[in-house]
Each structure stands twice: as structure tokens, then as C-alpha cells.
Coordinates of C-alpha atoms in Angstrom, one line a residue:
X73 CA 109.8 226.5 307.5
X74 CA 112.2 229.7 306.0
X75 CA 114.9 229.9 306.1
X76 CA 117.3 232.7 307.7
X77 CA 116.7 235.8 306.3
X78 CA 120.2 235.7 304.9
X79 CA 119.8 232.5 303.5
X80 CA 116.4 233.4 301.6
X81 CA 117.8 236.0 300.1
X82 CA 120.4 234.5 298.9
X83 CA 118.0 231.7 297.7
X84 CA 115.4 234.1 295.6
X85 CA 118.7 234.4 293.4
X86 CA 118.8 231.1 292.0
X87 CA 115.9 229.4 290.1
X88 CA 113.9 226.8 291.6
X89 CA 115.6 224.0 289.8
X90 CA 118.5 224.9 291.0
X91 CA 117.6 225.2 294.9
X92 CA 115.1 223.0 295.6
X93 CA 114.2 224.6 299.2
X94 CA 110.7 225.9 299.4
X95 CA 110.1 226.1 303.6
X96 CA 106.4 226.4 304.0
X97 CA 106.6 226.9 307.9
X98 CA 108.8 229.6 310.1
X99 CA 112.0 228.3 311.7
X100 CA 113.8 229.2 315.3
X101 CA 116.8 231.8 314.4
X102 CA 118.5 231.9 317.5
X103 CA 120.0 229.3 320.2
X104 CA 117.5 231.2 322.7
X105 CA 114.6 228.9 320.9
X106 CA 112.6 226.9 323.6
X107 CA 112.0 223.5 324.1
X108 CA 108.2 224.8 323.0
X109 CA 109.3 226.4 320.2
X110 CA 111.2 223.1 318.5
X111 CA 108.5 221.2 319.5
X112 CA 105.5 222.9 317.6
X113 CA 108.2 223.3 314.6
X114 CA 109.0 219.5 314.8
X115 CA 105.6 218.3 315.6
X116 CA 104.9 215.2 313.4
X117 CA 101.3 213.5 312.5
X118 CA 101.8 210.6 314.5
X119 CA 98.7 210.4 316.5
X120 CA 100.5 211.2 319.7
X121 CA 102.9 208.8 319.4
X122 CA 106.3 210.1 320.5
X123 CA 108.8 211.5 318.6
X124 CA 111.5 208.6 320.0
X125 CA 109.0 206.0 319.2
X126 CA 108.3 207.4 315.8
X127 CA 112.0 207.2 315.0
X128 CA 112.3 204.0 316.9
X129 CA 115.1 206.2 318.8
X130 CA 117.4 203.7 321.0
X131 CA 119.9 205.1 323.3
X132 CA 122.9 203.2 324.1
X133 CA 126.1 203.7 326.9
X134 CA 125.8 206.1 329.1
X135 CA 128.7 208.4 329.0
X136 CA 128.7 212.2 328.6
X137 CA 129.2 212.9 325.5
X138 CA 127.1 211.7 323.1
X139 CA 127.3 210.3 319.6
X140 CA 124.2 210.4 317.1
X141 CA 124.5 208.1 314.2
X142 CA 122.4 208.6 311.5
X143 CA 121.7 206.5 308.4
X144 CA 120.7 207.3 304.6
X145 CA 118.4 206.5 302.1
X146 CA 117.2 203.1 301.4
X147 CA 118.8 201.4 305.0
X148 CA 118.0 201.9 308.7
X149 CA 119.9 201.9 312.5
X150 CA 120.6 198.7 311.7
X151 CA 123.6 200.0 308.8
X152 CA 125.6 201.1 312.0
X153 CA 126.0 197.8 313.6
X154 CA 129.5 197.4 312.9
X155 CA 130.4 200.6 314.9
X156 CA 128.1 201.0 318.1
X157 CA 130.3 198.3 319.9
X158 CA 133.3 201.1 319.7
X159 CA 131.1 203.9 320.9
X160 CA 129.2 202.8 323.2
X161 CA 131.9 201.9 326.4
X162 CA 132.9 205.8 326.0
X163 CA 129.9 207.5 324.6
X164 CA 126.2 207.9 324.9
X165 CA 125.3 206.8 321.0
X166 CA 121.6 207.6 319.6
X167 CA 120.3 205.5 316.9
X168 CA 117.4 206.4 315.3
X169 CA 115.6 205.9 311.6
X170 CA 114.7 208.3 309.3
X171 CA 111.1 208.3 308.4
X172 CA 110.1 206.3 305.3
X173 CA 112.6 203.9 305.9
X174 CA 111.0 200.6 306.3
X175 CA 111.4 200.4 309.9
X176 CA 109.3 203.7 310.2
X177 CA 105.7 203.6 310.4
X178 CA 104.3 204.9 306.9
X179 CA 101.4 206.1 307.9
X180 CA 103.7 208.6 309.5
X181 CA 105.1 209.7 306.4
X182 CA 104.1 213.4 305.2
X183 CA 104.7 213.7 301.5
X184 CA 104.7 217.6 302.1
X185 CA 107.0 217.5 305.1
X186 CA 109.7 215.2 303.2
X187 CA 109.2 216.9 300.2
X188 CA 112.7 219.1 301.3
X189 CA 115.2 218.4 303.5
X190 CA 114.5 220.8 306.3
X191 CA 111.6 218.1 307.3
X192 CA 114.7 215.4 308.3
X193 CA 116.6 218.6 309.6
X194 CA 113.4 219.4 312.0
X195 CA 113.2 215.2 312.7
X196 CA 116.8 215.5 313.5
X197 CA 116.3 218.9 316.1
X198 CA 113.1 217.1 317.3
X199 CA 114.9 213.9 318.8
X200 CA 118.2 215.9 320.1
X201 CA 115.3 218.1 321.8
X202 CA 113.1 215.6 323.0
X203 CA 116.4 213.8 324.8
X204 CA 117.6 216.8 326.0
X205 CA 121.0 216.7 324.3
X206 CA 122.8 219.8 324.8
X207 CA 126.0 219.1 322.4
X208 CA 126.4 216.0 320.0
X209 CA 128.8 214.6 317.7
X210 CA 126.5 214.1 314.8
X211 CA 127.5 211.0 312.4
X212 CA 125.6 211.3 309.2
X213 CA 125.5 209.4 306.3
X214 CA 124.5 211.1 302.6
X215 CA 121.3 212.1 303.1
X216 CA 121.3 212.9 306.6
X217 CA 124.6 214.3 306.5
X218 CA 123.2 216.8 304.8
X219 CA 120.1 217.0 307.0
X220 CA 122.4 217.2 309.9
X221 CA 124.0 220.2 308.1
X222 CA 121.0 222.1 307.9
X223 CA 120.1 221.2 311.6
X224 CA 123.2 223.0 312.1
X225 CA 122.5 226.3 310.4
X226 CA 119.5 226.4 312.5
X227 CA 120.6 225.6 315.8
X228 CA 124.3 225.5 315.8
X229 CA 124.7 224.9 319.7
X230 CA 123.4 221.7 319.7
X231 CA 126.4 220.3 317.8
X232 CA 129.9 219.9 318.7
X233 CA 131.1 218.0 315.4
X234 CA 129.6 216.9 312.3
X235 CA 130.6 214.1 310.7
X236 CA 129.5 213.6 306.9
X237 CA 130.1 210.2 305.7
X238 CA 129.5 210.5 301.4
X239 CA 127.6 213.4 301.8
X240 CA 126.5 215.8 298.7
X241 CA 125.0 219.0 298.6
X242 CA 123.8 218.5 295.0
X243 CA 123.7 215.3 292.7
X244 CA 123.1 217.1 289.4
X245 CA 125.5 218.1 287.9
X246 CA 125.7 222.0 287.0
X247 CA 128.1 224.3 285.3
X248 CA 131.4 224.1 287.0
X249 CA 130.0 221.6 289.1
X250 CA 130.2 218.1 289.2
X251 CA 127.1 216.3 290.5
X252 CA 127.6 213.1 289.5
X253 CA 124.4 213.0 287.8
X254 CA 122.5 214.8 284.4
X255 CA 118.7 215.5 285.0
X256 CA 118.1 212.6 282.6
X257 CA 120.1 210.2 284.9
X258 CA 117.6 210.9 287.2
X259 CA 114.7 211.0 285.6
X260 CA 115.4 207.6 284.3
X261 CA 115.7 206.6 287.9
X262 CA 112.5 207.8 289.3
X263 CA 110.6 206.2 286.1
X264 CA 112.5 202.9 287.1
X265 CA 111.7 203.5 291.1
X266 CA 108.1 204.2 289.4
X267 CA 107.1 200.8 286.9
X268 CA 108.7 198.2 289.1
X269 CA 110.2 198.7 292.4
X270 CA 111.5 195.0 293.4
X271 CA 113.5 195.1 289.5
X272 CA 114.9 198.6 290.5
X273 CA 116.0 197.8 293.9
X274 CA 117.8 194.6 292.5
X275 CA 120.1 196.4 289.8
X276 CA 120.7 199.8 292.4
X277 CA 122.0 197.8 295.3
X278 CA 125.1 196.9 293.8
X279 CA 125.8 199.8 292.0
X280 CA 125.9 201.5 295.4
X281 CA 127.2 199.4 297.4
X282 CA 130.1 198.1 295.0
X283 CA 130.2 194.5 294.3
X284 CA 128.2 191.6 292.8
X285 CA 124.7 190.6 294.3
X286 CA 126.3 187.9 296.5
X287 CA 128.1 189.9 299.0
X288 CA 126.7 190.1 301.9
X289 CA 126.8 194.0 301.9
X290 CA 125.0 193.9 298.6
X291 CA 122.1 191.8 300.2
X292 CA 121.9 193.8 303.4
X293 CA 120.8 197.2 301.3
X294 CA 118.7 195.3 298.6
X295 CA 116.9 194.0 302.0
X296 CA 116.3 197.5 304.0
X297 CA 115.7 199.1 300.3
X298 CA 113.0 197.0 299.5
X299 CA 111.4 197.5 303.1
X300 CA 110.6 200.7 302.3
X301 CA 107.4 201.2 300.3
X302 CA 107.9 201.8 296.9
X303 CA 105.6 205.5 296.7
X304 CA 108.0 206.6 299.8
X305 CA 110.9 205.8 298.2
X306 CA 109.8 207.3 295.2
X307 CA 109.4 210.5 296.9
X308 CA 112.0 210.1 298.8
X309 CA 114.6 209.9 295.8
X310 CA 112.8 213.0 294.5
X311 CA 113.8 215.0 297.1
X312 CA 117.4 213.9 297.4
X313 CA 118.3 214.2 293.6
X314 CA 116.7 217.3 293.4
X315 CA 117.5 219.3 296.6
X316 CA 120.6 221.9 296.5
X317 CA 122.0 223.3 299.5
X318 CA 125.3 224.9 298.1
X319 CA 124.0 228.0 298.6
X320 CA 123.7 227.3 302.5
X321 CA 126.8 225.6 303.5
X322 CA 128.7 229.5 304.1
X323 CA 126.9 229.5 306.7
X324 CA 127.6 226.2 308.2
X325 CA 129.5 227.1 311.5
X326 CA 130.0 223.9 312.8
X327 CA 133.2 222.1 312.3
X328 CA 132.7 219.6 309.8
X329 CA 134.5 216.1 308.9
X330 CA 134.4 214.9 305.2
X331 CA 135.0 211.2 304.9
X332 CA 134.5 210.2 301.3
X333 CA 134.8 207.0 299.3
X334 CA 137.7 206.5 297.0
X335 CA 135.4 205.4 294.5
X336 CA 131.8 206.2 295.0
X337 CA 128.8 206.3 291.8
X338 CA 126.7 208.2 294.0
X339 CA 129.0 210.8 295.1
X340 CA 132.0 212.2 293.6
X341 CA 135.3 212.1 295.4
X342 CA 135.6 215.8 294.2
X343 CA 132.2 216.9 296.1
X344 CA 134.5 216.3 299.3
X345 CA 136.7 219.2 298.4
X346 CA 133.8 221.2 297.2
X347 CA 132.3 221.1 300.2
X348 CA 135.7 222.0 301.9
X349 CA 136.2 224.9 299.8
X350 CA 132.8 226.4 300.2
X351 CA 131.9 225.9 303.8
X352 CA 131.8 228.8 306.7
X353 CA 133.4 227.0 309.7
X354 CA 136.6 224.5 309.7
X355 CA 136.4 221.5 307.7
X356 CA 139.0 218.7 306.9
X357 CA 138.7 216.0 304.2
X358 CA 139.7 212.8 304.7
X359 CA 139.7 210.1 301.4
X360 CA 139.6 206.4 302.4
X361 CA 140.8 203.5 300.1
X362 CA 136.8 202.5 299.9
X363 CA 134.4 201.5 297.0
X364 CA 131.2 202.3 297.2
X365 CA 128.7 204.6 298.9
X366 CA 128.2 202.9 302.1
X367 CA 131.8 202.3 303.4
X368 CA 130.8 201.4 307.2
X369 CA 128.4 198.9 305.8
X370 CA 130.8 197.5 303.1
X371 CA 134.3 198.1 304.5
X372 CA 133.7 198.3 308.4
X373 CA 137.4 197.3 308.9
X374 CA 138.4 200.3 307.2
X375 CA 136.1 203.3 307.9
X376 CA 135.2 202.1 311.4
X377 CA 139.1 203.2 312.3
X378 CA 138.7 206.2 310.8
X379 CA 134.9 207.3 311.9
X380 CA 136.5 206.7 315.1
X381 CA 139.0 208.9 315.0
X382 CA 137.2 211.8 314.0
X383 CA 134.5 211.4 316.7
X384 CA 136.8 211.5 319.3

């Protein structure tokens, strides 16, 4: 998949290690790209199942707009529970899982596809296609705020809104630029991920979440984390520590809502305004009184509010 011509060039100037976005396959440019077109881009090797029931997509409410929400590494659909019962008496929401989460099929899992983000942004332009969605407000959370960002850049008029909830363009942190994370962070991560799964999942649920083991939040990730299976999230992690988009989001068009934690050990508060600064369209940053890197799962009573706000 390449990128925009634009965008490549401006890619060839960095080092690999520092933009981790090597599309194999040609992209759609324009908003004039066919149903056809998407299709063959987003086609996935799922033995002609489709691409809702590879996603286990599930459409709820029945207004006109619609709302996509969609979740981040290591939980599925099921992390958006709390807010659906706002959406859904006003909105048409689509739920959906990202593949290698544990509700996916793994068989369905392409190592190569996943191996950069623009294989979620393709799974992303795949299922607004394949419902025929002509505009969305697009709710994402980390990683798939980010792949929703890059659906963006590619197809632009499919999205009225995007919503990033704790998104980051780059965990590492670089010079001016603060990541969150030195490469030996992570590659003490991936060892961990690497010689024993169950131990790893166990001591990285709470740090992300925020809180002891007990809560109830807490238990809820350790649960969808360890669904997934352990050489998927491996990969998975890869990918996310070591992707960089910075050098896309000028031209990110898109209006764009920041919602950040207060406190977050995955993500920086700072990254919000980074991401303010440096994007093409309009952006505002919102900071809620939060701990922790999944807010709607932790604190529904406080982001819900807000999340709602900012979709409608």
C-alpha cells in the first residue's frame, strides 16, 4: 500500500527507525475510488468469509448519522459497553473488533498485513465500505485512533469527525519529543510479551488501566488481553511501539477531537498538544481528570459525558 506521493516523499527523509511505514501494496488517492477499488485494497484472507463477519461488525440504532466505535490493543467491542446505551436512541453506532483481538478469528491474522498500521486503516475503510457509510463520526481508541487517522488521509470523505481517545502518533521517545517510552522500554516489553505471556498480561493490566488487580476494570483488560494469542500480540505490540505517523498528520484534514487522560503511562498528556500543534485540519484538546489509558472502560461516569459531547 504507498502512500500519497506527498507523504512518501516526505517519508524517504527520515530513517526507517524513525517511520516505521513500509506500504507494500498501492492505495486509492482520490474520494472518486470505487466500491471495487476499496474492496481489492481491503480484501482479507478469510476464506470468503465477509468482511462484517470477520470483524464481528454489529450495527446498532438506526438513525442517520452514524457513530463507529473502535477499540485498542489488548480489548474488544465489548470495551464500549458503557457508552452504546447513549448512542444508540440517536445514532446508527458500528461496533467492530480489530483483528488479533481475541474475539477475531486468528487464522485471519496476516503477520505481513498487521505488520504497519495502514492494514487496520484498510480494515477500517473496508467495513465503512462494505456498509455503505457515506460520512461517520469515527470514535477511536489508541491504536485505532490512529488507524482511523490514516483512514482519513486516504479517504477523507468518509469521515465527518474523528475522535481520538489516548491516541499517539509515536511511543518512543525522540529528540524534542516525548514518547513516553526509550527503545529499551520496549524491547524489554516484547522479551516479556515473548518468555511468558499469562506473567506479562498480569503485571501490564494494571499499569494501564490504573489501579490494583481487584478492580473490576483491571480484570476486564487482563481478561480480553489474555484472549488474544500470545504470537499476535507479540506482533501486534511490535507494530504499535514502533510505528511513527508524525510525519503524516499535516495532512490530516479531518477535524479531529483529542481526549486525553490526566494521567496516562501509555501516553503522555503532552502528545495531546503535539498532536494539536502539528495537525493539518482543526483540532481541539480536551484533558479529563482520568487515570489511566482506557478512561471509558475505567471512568465511564467521566469520559462517557464528554465522548458525548464531542460526537454530537
Amino acid at each position: 500500500m504507498y502512500l500519497p506521493s506527498h507523504v512518501n516523499d516526505l517519508s524517504s527523509q527520515t530513517s526507517p527507525e524513525a517511520l516505521h511505514t513500509s506500504p507494500p501494496h498501492p492505495i486509492p488517492k482520490t474520494t472518486e475510488t470505487t466500491r471495487e477499488q476499496i474492496s481489492k485494497e481491503t480484501k482479507l484472507p478469510t476464506m470468503g468469509i465477509s468482511v462484517e463477519e470477520a470483524h464481528n461488525v454489529k450495527v446498532l440504532g438506526s438513525d442517520e448519522k452514524t457513530v463507529v466505535l473502535a477499540h485498542g490493543f489488548g480489548t474488544d467491542q465489548s470495551v464500549w459497553r458503557h457508552l452504546v446505551p447513549h448512542l444508540v436512541n440517536d445514532s446508527r453506532v458500528v461496533l467492530f473488533d480489530v483483528m488479533g483481538a481475541g474475539t477475531t478469528n486468528p487464522d485471519y491474522f496476516d503477520f505481513e498485513r498487521y505488520s504497519t498500521l495502514e492494514g487496520y486503516a484498510l480494515d477500517v475503510l473496508a467495513i465503512l465500505v462494505e456498509l455503505k457509510v457515506e460520512s461517520c463520526v469515527f470514535v477511536g481508541h489508541s491504536l485505532s485512533a490512529m488507524a482511523g487517522l490514516l483512514a482519513s488521509v486516504i479517504r477523507p470523505d468518509l469521515f465527518h469527525k474523528l475522535i481520538m481517545l489516548t491516541a499517539s502518533p509515536r511511543f518512543l521517545n525522540d529528540v524534542d519529543y516525548c514518547g513516553g517510552f526509550e527503545q529499551g522500554d520496549i524491547n524489554q516489553l516484547l522479551q516479556a510479551i515473548q518468555s511468558n505471556y499469562k506473567a506479562w498480561c498480569s503485571g501490564f493490566a494494571p499499569l494501564v488501566v490504573g489501579g490494583d488487580m481487584d478492580s473490576a476494570a483491571v480484570q476486564e483488560f487482563s481478561r480480553t488481553l489474555f484472549n488474544m494469542r500470545p504470537d499476535i500480540a507479540l506482533s501486534l505490540a511490535r507494530t504499535i511501539f514502533q510505528s511513527d505517523l508524525r510525519l503524516l498528520l499535516c495532512y490530516v484534514t479531518v477535524p479531529c477531537h483529542l481526549i486525553h487522560s490526566m494521567q496516562d503511562m501509555a501516553v503522555p498528556v503532552e502528545i495531546a498538544q503535539y498532536l494539536h500543534r502539528h495537525l493539518g485540519g482543526k483540532s481541539v484538546v480536551e484533558v479529563i481528570p482520568t487515570e489511566g489509558h482506557l478512561p471509558q472502560l475505567s471512568s465511564p461516569d467521566v469520559v462517557n459525558p464528554v465522548l458525548l459531547r464531542h460526537i454530537r
